[in-house]
Short mmCIF file of C-alpha atoms in Angstrom, two decimals:
data_model
loop_
_atom_site.label_atom_id
_atom_site.label_comp_id
_atom_site.label_asym_id
_atom_site.label_seq_id
_atom_site.Cartn_x
_atom_site.Cartn_y
_atom_site.Cartn_z
CA UNK Y 1 0.00 0.00 0.00
CA UNK Y 2 1.33 3.40 -0.97
CA UNK Y 3 -0.54 6.63 -0.34
CA UNK Y 4 0.66 9.67 -2.24
CA UNK Y 5 -0.44 13.26 -1.85
CA UNK Y 6 0.67 16.55 -3.39
CA UNK Y 7 0.17 20.02 -1.98
CA UNK Y 8 0.87 23.34 -3.65
CA UNK Y 9 2.40 26.09 -1.48
CA UNK Y 10 2.36 29.78 -2.36
CA UNK Y 11 5.28 31.91 -1.21
CA UNK Y 12 4.32 34.68 1.21
CA UNK Y 13 0.90 33.22 1.93
CA UNK Y 14 1.07 33.06 5.72
CA UNK Y 15 -2.69 32.73 6.09
CA UNK Y 16 -2.43 29.15 4.78
CA UNK Y 17 0.95 28.24 6.26
CA UNK Y 18 0.53 24.89 7.96
CA UNK Y 19 -2.51 23.72 5.99
CA UNK Y 20 -0.61 20.95 4.22
CA UNK Y 21 0.96 19.79 7.50
CA UNK Y 22 -2.47 19.76 9.11
CA UNK Y 23 -3.85 17.55 6.31
CA UNK Y 24 -0.94 15.13 6.63
CA UNK Y 25 -1.43 15.00 10.41
CA UNK Y 26 -5.10 14.05 9.97
CA UNK Y 27 -4.20 11.42 7.40
CA UNK Y 28 -1.57 9.82 9.66
CA UNK Y 29 -4.04 9.80 12.55
CA UNK Y 30 -6.60 8.02 10.39
CA UNK Y 31 -3.98 5.47 9.45
CA UNK Y 32 -3.33 4.81 13.13
CA UNK Y 33 0.33 5.87 13.13
CA UNK Y 34 1.88 6.15 16.62
CA UNK Y 35 1.18 9.59 18.18
CA UNK Y 36 4.87 10.27 18.96
CA UNK Y 37 5.84 9.54 15.37
CA UNK Y 38 3.08 11.82 14.11
CA UNK Y 39 4.42 14.56 16.39
CA UNK Y 40 7.93 14.27 14.90
CA UNK Y 41 6.64 14.27 11.32
CA UNK Y 42 4.33 17.22 11.91
CA UNK Y 43 7.08 19.33 13.50
CA UNK Y 44 9.47 18.68 10.59
CA UNK Y 45 6.86 19.10 7.88
CA UNK Y 46 5.47 22.34 9.32
CA UNK Y 47 8.92 23.89 9.52
CA UNK Y 48 9.70 22.88 5.95
CA UNK Y 49 6.32 24.17 4.77
CA UNK Y 50 6.84 27.51 6.54
CA UNK Y 51 10.30 27.79 4.97
CA UNK Y 52 8.69 27.72 1.52
CA UNK Y 53 6.12 30.34 2.56
CA UNK Y 54 8.74 32.57 4.19
CA UNK Y 55 11.52 32.30 1.63
CA UNK Y 56 10.38 30.92 -1.73
CA UNK Y 57 8.06 32.06 -4.50
CA UNK Y 58 6.18 28.79 -4.72
CA UNK Y 59 6.64 25.16 -3.93
CA UNK Y 60 5.25 21.64 -3.97
CA UNK Y 61 5.07 19.14 -1.15
CA UNK Y 62 4.86 15.51 -2.18
CA UNK Y 63 4.35 12.87 0.47
CA UNK Y 64 4.44 9.14 0.10
CA UNK Y 65 3.29 6.82 2.88
CA UNK Y 66 4.34 3.19 2.85
CA UNK Y 67 3.88 0.46 5.46
CA UNK Y 68 6.96 1.44 7.44
CA UNK Y 69 7.66 5.07 6.55
CA UNK Y 70 6.61 8.45 5.27
CA UNK Y 71 8.80 10.25 2.74
CA UNK Y 72 8.29 13.96 2.17
CA UNK Y 73 9.79 15.90 -0.73
CA UNK Y 74 9.49 19.67 -0.66
CA UNK Y 75 10.64 21.41 -3.81
CA UNK Y 76 10.49 25.16 -4.25
CA UNK Y 77 11.27 27.83 -6.78
CA UNK Y 78 13.06 30.49 -4.84
CA UNK Y 79 16.29 32.19 -3.92
CA UNK Y 80 17.98 28.94 -2.85
CA UNK Y 81 20.42 28.54 0.03
CA UNK Y 82 23.98 29.71 -0.50
CA UNK Y 83 25.57 27.84 2.36
CA UNK Y 84 23.51 24.93 3.66
CA UNK Y 85 25.99 24.26 6.48
CA UNK Y 86 25.54 27.78 7.79
CA UNK Y 87 21.75 27.58 7.38
CA UNK Y 88 21.74 24.47 9.58
CA UNK Y 89 23.36 26.39 12.46
CA UNK Y 90 20.78 27.05 15.17
CA UNK Y 91 19.96 30.76 15.36
CA UNK Y 92 21.06 31.59 11.81
CA UNK Y 93 18.26 33.07 9.71
CA UNK Y 94 17.82 35.18 6.59
CA UNK Y 95 14.13 35.87 7.29
CA UNK Y 96 12.79 39.38 6.72
CA UNK Y 97 11.92 41.77 9.54
CA UNK Y 98 8.19 41.25 8.91
CA UNK Y 99 8.54 37.49 9.13
CA UNK Y 100 10.55 37.78 12.36
CA UNK Y 101 7.96 40.05 13.93
CA UNK Y 102 5.42 37.25 13.50
CA UNK Y 103 7.62 35.03 15.62
CA UNK Y 104 9.15 33.12 12.71
CA UNK Y 105 12.74 33.39 11.54
CA UNK Y 106 14.38 32.52 14.84
CA UNK Y 107 16.79 30.21 13.04
CA UNK Y 108 15.29 27.14 14.70
CA UNK Y 109 13.41 25.65 11.77
CA UNK Y 110 16.10 23.51 10.21
CA UNK Y 111 17.26 22.24 13.61
CA UNK Y 112 13.68 21.28 14.39
CA UNK Y 113 13.58 19.40 11.08
CA UNK Y 114 16.88 17.62 11.72
CA UNK Y 115 15.89 16.66 15.28
CA UNK Y 116 12.60 15.16 14.12
CA UNK Y 117 13.50 13.21 10.98
CA UNK Y 118 15.36 9.93 10.39
CA UNK Y 119 16.70 10.98 6.98
CA UNK Y 120 17.22 14.55 5.82
CA UNK Y 121 18.75 15.65 2.53
CA UNK Y 122 18.83 19.27 1.40
CA UNK Y 123 20.00 20.34 -2.04
CA UNK Y 124 19.84 23.87 -3.33
CA UNK Y 125 20.81 26.05 -6.25
CA UNK Y 126 21.08 29.78 -5.68
CA UNK Y 127 18.51 31.70 -7.72
CA UNK Y 128 16.67 28.51 -8.70
CA UNK Y 129 15.32 26.78 -5.62
CA UNK Y 130 15.69 24.28 -2.84
CA UNK Y 131 14.75 20.63 -2.42
CA UNK Y 132 14.25 19.03 0.97
CA UNK Y 133 13.84 15.27 1.21
CA UNK Y 134 13.00 13.71 4.54
CA UNK Y 135 12.00 10.29 5.76
CA UNK Y 136 10.45 9.17 9.03
CA UNK Y 137 10.15 5.49 9.89
CA UNK Y 138 7.08 4.39 11.86
CA UNK M 1 -7.73 21.02 35.00
CA UNK M 2 -9.87 22.30 32.14
CA UNK M 3 -9.54 25.54 30.16
CA UNK M 4 -12.78 26.75 31.78
CA UNK M 5 -11.21 26.24 35.25
CA UNK M 6 -8.29 28.49 34.25
CA UNK M 7 -10.64 31.21 33.08
CA UNK M 8 -12.41 31.27 36.43
CA UNK M 9 -9.33 30.92 38.64
CA UNK M 10 -7.28 33.59 36.85
CA UNK M 11 -10.16 35.80 35.75
CA UNK M 12 -9.24 35.47 32.06
CA UNK M 13 -11.17 36.88 29.15
CA UNK M 14 -12.54 34.41 26.59
CA UNK M 15 -12.22 35.87 23.08
CA UNK M 16 -13.19 32.85 20.98
CA UNK M 17 -13.01 29.09 20.58
CA UNK M 18 -15.79 28.20 23.07
CA UNK M 19 -15.88 24.62 21.73
CA UNK M 20 -12.56 23.97 23.47
CA UNK M 21 -13.52 25.04 26.99
CA UNK M 22 -13.32 21.42 28.17
CA UNK M 23 -9.82 20.90 26.73
CA UNK M 24 -7.50 19.46 29.38
CA UNK M 25 -4.59 21.56 30.61
CA UNK M 26 -1.54 19.76 31.97
CA UNK M 27 0.97 22.60 31.94
CA UNK M 28 2.02 25.73 30.13
CA UNK M 29 4.67 26.94 27.69
CA UNK M 30 5.84 30.55 27.42
CA UNK M 31 7.31 31.75 24.12
CA UNK M 32 6.81 34.22 21.30
CA UNK M 33 8.88 32.21 18.82
CA UNK M 34 6.73 29.85 16.80
CA UNK M 35 9.47 27.35 16.07
CA UNK M 36 10.32 27.17 19.76
CA UNK M 37 6.74 26.21 20.58
CA UNK M 38 6.57 23.89 17.57
CA UNK M 39 9.70 22.04 18.62
CA UNK M 40 9.42 22.05 22.39
CA UNK M 41 5.90 22.57 23.75
CA UNK M 42 4.17 19.41 24.91
CA UNK M 43 0.65 18.23 24.22
CA UNK M 44 -1.72 19.66 26.84
CA UNK M 45 0.30 22.80 27.57
CA UNK M 46 -1.45 26.17 27.26
CA UNK M 47 0.61 28.68 25.30
CA UNK M 48 1.28 32.09 26.82
CA UNK M 49 2.31 34.63 24.18
CA UNK M 50 1.99 38.16 22.81
CA UNK M 51 1.62 37.00 19.20
CA UNK M 52 -1.90 37.80 17.96
CA UNK M 53 -2.02 36.30 14.44
CA UNK M 54 -3.48 33.07 13.11
CA UNK M 55 -0.21 31.21 12.66
CA UNK M 56 -0.29 30.84 16.45
CA UNK M 57 -3.44 28.75 16.05
CA UNK M 58 -1.87 26.67 13.27
CA UNK M 59 0.98 25.77 15.63
CA UNK M 60 -1.35 25.24 18.60
CA UNK M 61 -3.50 22.90 16.54
CA UNK M 62 -0.59 20.92 15.08
CA UNK M 63 0.88 20.43 18.58
CA UNK M 64 -2.45 19.70 20.32
CA UNK M 65 -2.26 22.64 22.70
CA UNK M 66 -5.51 23.22 24.65
CA UNK M 67 -5.59 27.05 24.59
CA UNK M 68 -3.63 30.23 23.93
CA UNK M 69 -3.42 33.06 26.48
CA UNK M 70 -2.58 36.57 25.25
CA UNK M 71 -0.92 38.83 27.83
CA UNK M 72 -0.85 42.59 28.52
CA UNK M 73 -4.36 43.23 27.22
CA UNK M 74 -3.52 42.12 23.66
CA UNK M 75 -6.38 40.94 21.46
CA UNK M 76 -6.47 38.36 18.63
CA UNK M 77 -6.84 39.67 15.08
CA UNK M 78 -9.85 38.63 12.97
CA UNK M 79 -8.09 35.73 11.25
CA UNK M 80 -6.83 34.39 14.56
CA UNK M 81 -10.40 34.43 15.90
CA UNK M 82 -11.70 32.53 12.86
CA UNK M 83 -8.94 29.96 13.12
CA UNK M 84 -9.63 29.53 16.84
CA UNK M 85 -13.34 28.88 16.25
CA UNK M 86 -12.55 26.44 13.44
CA UNK M 87 -10.08 24.45 15.52
CA UNK M 88 -11.96 24.67 18.82
CA UNK M 89 -8.89 26.08 20.54
CA UNK M 90 -9.85 28.96 22.85
CA UNK M 91 -7.94 32.24 22.77
CA UNK M 92 -7.94 33.81 26.23
CA UNK M 93 -6.68 37.15 27.40
CA UNK M 94 -5.43 38.94 30.49
CA UNK M 95 -4.13 42.39 31.39
CA UNK M 96 -1.33 40.72 33.37
CA UNK M 97 2.19 40.77 31.92
CA UNK M 98 3.75 37.40 31.07
CA UNK M 99 5.77 37.05 34.27
CA UNK M 100 2.81 37.57 36.57
CA UNK M 101 0.46 35.34 34.57
CA UNK M 102 3.03 32.56 34.31
CA UNK M 103 3.66 32.76 38.09
CA UNK M 104 -0.03 32.61 38.94
CA UNK M 105 -0.63 29.78 36.47
CA UNK M 106 2.34 27.83 37.81
CA UNK M 107 1.00 28.07 41.37
CA UNK M 108 -2.47 27.06 40.19
CA UNK M 109 -1.29 24.02 38.22
CA UNK M 110 0.99 22.90 41.05
CA UNK M 111 -1.89 23.23 43.54
CA UNK M 112 -0.26 26.12 45.39
CA UNK M 113 -2.99 28.69 44.80
#
């Protein structure tokens, strides 16, 4: 059994930030996935979703649920990340002043993602976009 | 302890989200950084903050938080109210600053008040 879903994310649209994560959470609950695992997945997915909203122009989230895992691929068209190593450092952020005033952009997002996923791969091309691939085992 | 018990004990204002008045409260988390709450708040903890926009409710809902308390007389914006009603997560308010509210709530939850 494989369940696949795709969600479209618009850059800058904070009024719908988290909608895709919320749908995935409901789906995992229906499938009876362990609550602690759902928590980890939801934390990572929300942060990655918000990153597209806060930084990119648009993006797609594709999720694939198999018997023992969920794989999430988030691909955006956006400014890309110049130095992924630096972006991974807790507290480092390139978020705008407006985004920070909302309580985002504390430089905690990528660490939250890393802490809550079993596999995390980030590839990026400056001026083109970023791809985040993450896997959580049930 | 239920959200409705907190409202009575601490004389809080209920802005919206009446459907969640019976939500169970096990503790509290104080932060104005969304990723901090996302990563570290625990299920059942009420969220004390000065952020008044709807992304607060998105985080509260994703992390199964029972209610949000706005400090210093702050009020939720229209979108935050709608999101609160939709999710059944009450948004409460107080004129107290964060330190005082957190202290009172701590005493209450630990059975000291």
